[in-house]
Coordinates of C-alpha atoms and ligand atoms in Angstrom, one line a residue:
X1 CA 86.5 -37.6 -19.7
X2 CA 84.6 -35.1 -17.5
X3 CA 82.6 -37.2 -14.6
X4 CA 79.4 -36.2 -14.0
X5 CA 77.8 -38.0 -10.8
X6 CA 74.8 -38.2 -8.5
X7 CA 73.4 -39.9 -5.9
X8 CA 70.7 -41.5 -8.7
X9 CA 68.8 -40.9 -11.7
X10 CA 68.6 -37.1 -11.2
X11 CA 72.2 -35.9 -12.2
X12 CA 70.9 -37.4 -15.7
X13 CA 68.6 -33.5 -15.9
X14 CA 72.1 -32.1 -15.6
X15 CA 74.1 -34.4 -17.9
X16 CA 71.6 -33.8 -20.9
X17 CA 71.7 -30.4 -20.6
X18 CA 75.7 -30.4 -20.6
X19 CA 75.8 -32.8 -23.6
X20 CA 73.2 -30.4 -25.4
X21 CA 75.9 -27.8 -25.3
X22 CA 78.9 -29.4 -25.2
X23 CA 78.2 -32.7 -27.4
X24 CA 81.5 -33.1 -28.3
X25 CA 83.4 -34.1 -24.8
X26 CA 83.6 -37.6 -23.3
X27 CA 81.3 -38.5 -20.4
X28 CA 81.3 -41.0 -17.5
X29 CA 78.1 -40.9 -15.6
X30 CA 78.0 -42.5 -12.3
X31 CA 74.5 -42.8 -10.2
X32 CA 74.5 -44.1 -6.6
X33 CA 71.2 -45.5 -6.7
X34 CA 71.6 -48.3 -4.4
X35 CA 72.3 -45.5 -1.8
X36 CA 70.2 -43.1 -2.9
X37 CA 68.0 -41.3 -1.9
X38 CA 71.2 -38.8 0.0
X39 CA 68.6 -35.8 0.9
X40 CA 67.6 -37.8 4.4
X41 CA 71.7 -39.1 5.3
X42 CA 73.4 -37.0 7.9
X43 CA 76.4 -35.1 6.7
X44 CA 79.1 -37.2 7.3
X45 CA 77.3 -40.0 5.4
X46 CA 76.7 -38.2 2.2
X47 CA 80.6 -36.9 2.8
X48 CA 81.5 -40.0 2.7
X49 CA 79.5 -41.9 -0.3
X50 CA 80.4 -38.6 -2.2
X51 CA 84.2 -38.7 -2.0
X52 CA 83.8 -42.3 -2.6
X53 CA 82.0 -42.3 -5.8
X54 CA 83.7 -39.3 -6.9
X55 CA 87.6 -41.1 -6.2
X56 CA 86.1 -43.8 -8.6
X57 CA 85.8 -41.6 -11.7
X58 CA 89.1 -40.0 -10.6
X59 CA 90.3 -43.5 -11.3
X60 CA 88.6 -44.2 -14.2
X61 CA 90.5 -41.2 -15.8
X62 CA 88.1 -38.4 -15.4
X63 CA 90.2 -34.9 -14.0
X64 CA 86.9 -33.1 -14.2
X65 CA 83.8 -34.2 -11.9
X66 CA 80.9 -32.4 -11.8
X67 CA 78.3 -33.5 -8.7
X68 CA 75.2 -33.2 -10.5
X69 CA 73.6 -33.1 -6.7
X70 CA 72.7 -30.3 -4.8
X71 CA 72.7 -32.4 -1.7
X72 CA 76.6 -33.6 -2.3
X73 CA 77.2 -29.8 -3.3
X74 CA 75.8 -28.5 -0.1
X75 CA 77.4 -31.2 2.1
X76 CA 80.6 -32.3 0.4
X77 CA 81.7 -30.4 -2.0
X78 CA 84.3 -27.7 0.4
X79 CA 85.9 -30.5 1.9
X80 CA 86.5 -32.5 -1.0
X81 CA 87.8 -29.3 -2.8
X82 CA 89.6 -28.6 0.6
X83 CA 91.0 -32.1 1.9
X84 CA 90.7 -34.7 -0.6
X85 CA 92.1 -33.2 -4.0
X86 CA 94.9 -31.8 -1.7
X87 CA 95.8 -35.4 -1.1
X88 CA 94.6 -37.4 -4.2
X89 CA 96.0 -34.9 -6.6
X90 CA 95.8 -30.9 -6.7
X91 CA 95.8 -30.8 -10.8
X92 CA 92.0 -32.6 -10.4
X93 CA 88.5 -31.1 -9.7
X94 CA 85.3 -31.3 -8.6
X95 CA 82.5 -28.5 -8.5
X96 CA 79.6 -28.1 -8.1
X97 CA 75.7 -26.8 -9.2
X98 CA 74.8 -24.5 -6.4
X99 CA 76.9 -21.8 -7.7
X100 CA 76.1 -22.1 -11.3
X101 CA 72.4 -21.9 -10.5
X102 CA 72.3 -18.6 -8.2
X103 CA 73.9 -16.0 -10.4
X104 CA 71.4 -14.7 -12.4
X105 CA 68.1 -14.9 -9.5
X106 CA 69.0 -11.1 -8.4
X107 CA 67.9 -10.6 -12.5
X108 CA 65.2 -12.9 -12.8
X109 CA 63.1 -12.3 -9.5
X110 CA 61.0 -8.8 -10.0
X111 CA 59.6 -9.0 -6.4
X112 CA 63.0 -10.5 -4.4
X113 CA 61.0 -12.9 -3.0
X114 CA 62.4 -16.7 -4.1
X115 CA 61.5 -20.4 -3.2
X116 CA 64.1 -23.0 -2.9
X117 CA 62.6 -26.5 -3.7
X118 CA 64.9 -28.9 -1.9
X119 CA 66.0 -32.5 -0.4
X120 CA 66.1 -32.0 3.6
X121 CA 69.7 -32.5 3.9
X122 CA 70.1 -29.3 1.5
X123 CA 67.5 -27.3 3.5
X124 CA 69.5 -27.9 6.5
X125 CA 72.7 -26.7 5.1
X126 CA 71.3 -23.5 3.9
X127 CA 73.7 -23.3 1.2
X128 CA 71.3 -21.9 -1.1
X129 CA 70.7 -18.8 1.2
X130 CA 74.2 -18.2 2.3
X131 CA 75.3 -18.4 -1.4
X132 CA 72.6 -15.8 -2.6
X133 CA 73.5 -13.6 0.3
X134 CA 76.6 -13.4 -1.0
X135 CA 75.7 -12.3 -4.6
X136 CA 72.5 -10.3 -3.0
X137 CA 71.8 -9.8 0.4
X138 CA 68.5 -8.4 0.0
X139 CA 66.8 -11.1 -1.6
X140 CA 63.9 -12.7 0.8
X141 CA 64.5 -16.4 0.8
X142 CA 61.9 -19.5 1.8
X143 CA 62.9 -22.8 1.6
X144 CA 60.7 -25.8 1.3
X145 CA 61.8 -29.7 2.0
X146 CA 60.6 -31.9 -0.9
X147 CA 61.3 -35.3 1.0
X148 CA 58.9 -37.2 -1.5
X149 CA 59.9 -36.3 -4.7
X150 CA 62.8 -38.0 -5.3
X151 CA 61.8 -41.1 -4.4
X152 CA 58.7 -40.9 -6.8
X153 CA 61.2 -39.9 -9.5
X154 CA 63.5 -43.0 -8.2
X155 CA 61.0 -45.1 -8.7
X156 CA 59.4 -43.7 -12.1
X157 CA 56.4 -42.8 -10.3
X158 CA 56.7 -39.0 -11.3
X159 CA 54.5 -39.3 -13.7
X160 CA 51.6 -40.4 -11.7
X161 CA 48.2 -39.9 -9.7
X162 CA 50.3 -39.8 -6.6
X163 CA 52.9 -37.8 -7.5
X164 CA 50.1 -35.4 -8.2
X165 CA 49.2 -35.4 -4.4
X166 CA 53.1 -34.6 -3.6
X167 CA 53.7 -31.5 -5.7
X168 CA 50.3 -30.1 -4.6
X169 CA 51.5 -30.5 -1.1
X170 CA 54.8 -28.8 -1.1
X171 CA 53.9 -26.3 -3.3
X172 CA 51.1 -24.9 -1.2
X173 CA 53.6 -25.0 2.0
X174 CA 55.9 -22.9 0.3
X175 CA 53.2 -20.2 -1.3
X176 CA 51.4 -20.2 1.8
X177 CA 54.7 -19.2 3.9
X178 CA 55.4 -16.4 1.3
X179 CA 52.9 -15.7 -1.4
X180 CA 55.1 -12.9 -2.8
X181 CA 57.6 -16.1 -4.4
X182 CA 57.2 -15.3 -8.0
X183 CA 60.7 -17.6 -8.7
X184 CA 60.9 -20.9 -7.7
X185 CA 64.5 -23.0 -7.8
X186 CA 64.1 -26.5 -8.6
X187 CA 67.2 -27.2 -6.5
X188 CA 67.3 -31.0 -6.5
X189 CA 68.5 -32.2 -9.5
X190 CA 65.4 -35.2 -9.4
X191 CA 63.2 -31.9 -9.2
X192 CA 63.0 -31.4 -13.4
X193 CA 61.5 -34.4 -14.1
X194 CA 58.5 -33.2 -12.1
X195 CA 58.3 -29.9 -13.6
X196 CA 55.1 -30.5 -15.9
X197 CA 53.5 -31.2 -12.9
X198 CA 54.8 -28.3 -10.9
X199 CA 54.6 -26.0 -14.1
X200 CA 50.3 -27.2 -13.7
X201 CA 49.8 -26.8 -10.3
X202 CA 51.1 -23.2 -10.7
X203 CA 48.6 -22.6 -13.2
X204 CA 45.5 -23.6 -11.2
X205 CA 46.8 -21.6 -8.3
X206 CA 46.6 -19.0 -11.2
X207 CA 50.4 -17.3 -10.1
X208 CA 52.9 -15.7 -12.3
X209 CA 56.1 -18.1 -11.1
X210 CA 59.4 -18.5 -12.8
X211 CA 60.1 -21.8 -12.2
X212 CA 64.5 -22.3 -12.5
X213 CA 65.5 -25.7 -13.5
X214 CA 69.3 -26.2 -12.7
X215 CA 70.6 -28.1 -16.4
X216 CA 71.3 -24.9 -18.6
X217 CA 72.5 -22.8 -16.0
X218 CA 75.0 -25.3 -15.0
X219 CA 75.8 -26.2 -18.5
X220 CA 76.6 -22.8 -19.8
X221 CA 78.7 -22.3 -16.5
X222 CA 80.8 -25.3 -17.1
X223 CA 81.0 -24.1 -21.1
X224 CA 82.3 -20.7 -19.4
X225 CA 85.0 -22.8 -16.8
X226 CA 86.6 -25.0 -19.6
X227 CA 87.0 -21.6 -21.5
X228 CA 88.4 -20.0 -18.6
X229 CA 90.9 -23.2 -17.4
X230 CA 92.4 -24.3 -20.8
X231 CA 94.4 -26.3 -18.6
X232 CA 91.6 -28.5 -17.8
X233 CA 90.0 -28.4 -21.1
X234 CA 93.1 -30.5 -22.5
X235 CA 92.9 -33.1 -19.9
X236 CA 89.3 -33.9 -21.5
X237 CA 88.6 -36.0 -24.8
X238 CA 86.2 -35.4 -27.3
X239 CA 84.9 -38.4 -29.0
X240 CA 81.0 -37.6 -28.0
X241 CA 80.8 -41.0 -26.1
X242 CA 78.6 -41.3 -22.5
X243 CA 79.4 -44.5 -20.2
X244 CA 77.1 -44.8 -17.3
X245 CA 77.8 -46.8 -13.9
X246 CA 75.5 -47.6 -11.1
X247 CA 75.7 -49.2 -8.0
X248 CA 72.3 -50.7 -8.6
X249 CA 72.1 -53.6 -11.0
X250 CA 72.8 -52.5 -14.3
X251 CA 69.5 -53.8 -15.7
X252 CA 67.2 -51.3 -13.6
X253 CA 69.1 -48.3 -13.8
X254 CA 69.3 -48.5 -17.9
X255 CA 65.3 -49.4 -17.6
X256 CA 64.7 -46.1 -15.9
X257 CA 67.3 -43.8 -17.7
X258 CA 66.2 -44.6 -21.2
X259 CA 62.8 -42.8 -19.9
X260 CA 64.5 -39.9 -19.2
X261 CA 67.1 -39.5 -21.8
X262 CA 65.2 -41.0 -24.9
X263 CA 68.1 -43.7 -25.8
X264 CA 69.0 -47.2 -24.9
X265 CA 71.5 -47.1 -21.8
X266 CA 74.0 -49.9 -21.2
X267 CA 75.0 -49.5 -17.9
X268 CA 78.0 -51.1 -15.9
X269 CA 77.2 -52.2 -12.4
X270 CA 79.5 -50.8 -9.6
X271 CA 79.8 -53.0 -6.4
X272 CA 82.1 -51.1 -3.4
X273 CA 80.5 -52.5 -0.3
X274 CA 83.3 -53.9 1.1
X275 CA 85.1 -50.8 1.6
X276 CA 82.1 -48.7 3.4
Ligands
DGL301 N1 69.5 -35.2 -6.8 C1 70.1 -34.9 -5.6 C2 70.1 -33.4 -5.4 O1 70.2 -32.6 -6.3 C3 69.9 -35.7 -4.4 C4 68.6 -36.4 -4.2 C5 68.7 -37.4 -3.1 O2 69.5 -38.4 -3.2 O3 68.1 -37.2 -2.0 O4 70.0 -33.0 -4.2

């Protein structure tokens, strides 16, 4: 099974895209939600409730994990590529959606200028500009802390009055520290399920923005990684089947992920308290 994890609902924008374009693998979803939101934990937290969740699909049989999180990807991913599969067991692995979602900006930005939408904790890593500046060190990069989106999305309030107030907000802090942006990253997987919303406020500020949601990029890059690592591609099943788990009760998660991926979830509850 290839694990696909997040600290909540928002990995699910990553895991339909994958199973759009790769419908014929196992998943095993896994959403932190009782711990979510991660964007606001220091480092060492989010380290932490990463590696934990992500050792729990490693025993569930998954040799593949995906961390449908930017935040877990800034702030965990190295050392648990670095420390933790070194010890658990080399032949596994984890990666990640920063990556995936940076290599084609240099093409898609006509003025250089590009907006990183973020959680805090992701801001503060700067992973998103030290990764471009690899690929392309002349690209002009603004960042922009999102701190209230993903708890409107948490809490199925994305869709309303309020969240309107919120996108307003962070959109004009980003245009007003660089009006030349004309491509926006969503880069918080929650981000998507604003993106009507963002898509509209864009309009009325009447600006030609490309606005980069993370799920196809990643998806095509993973189709690309189990082409290139047969080895791994063998250790995952294909039956087309999708279990979720949650550390929230089982009932509230499936109530909110039905909205967002149009079919009944039966979630299993996750309970590791004891071992924080
Ligand atoms: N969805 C996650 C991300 O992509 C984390 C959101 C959060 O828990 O703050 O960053």
């Amino acid at each position: 099974m290839i694990g696909v994890f997040d600290s909540g609902l928002g990995g699910l924008s990553i895991l339909k895209a994958i199973r759009k374009q790769l419908p014929q693998y196992d998943y095993l979803y896994f959403g932190d939600n009782a711990r979510a939101p991660y964007g606001t934990r220091s480092p060492e937290l989010v380290y932490r409730y990463t590696w934990q969740c992500v050792h729990y699909l490693f025993e569930k049989g998954c040799h593949l994990v995906i961390l449908a999180c930017n935040t877990a990807s800034a702030k965990a991913l190295r050392d648990i590529q670095q420390n933790e599969l070194l010890q658990y067991d080399p032949k596994r692995r984890v990666l990640g959606v920063i990556r995936p979602t940076i290599e084609q900006l240099p093409q898609i930005s006509h003025t250089g200028h590009i907006g990183i939408l973020a959680t805090e904790g992701t801001v503060r890593s700067n992973a998103f500009p030290i990764e471009i500046h690899k690929l392309a060190p002349e690209l002009k990069i603004t960042q922009q802390a999102c701190p209230m989106w993903v708890p409107l999305v948490e809490n199925n309030e994305h869709n309303s009055k309020g969240a309107d107030f919120f996108v307003k907000k962070y959109l004009q802090e980003i245009l007003v520290s660089d009006p030349d942006i004309d491509t926006l990253v969503l880069g918080c997987t929650h981000y998507p399920f604003l993106y009507d919303k963002i898509k509209n406020e864009i309009q009325n500020r009447q600006k030609n923005i490309t606005v980069i949601k993370q799920g196809e990029m990643v998806a095509l890059s993973l189709q690309d990684y189990l082409h290139r690592h047969p080895e791994i591609e063998t250790t995952c099943t294909k039956n087309a089947t999708c279990t979720y788990f949650t550390t929230e009760t089982a009932k509230s998660f499936n109530e909110k992920a039905k909205t967002f991926m149009n079919e009944q979830i039966y979630a299993e509850n996750v309970e590791f308290w004891h071992d924080l």
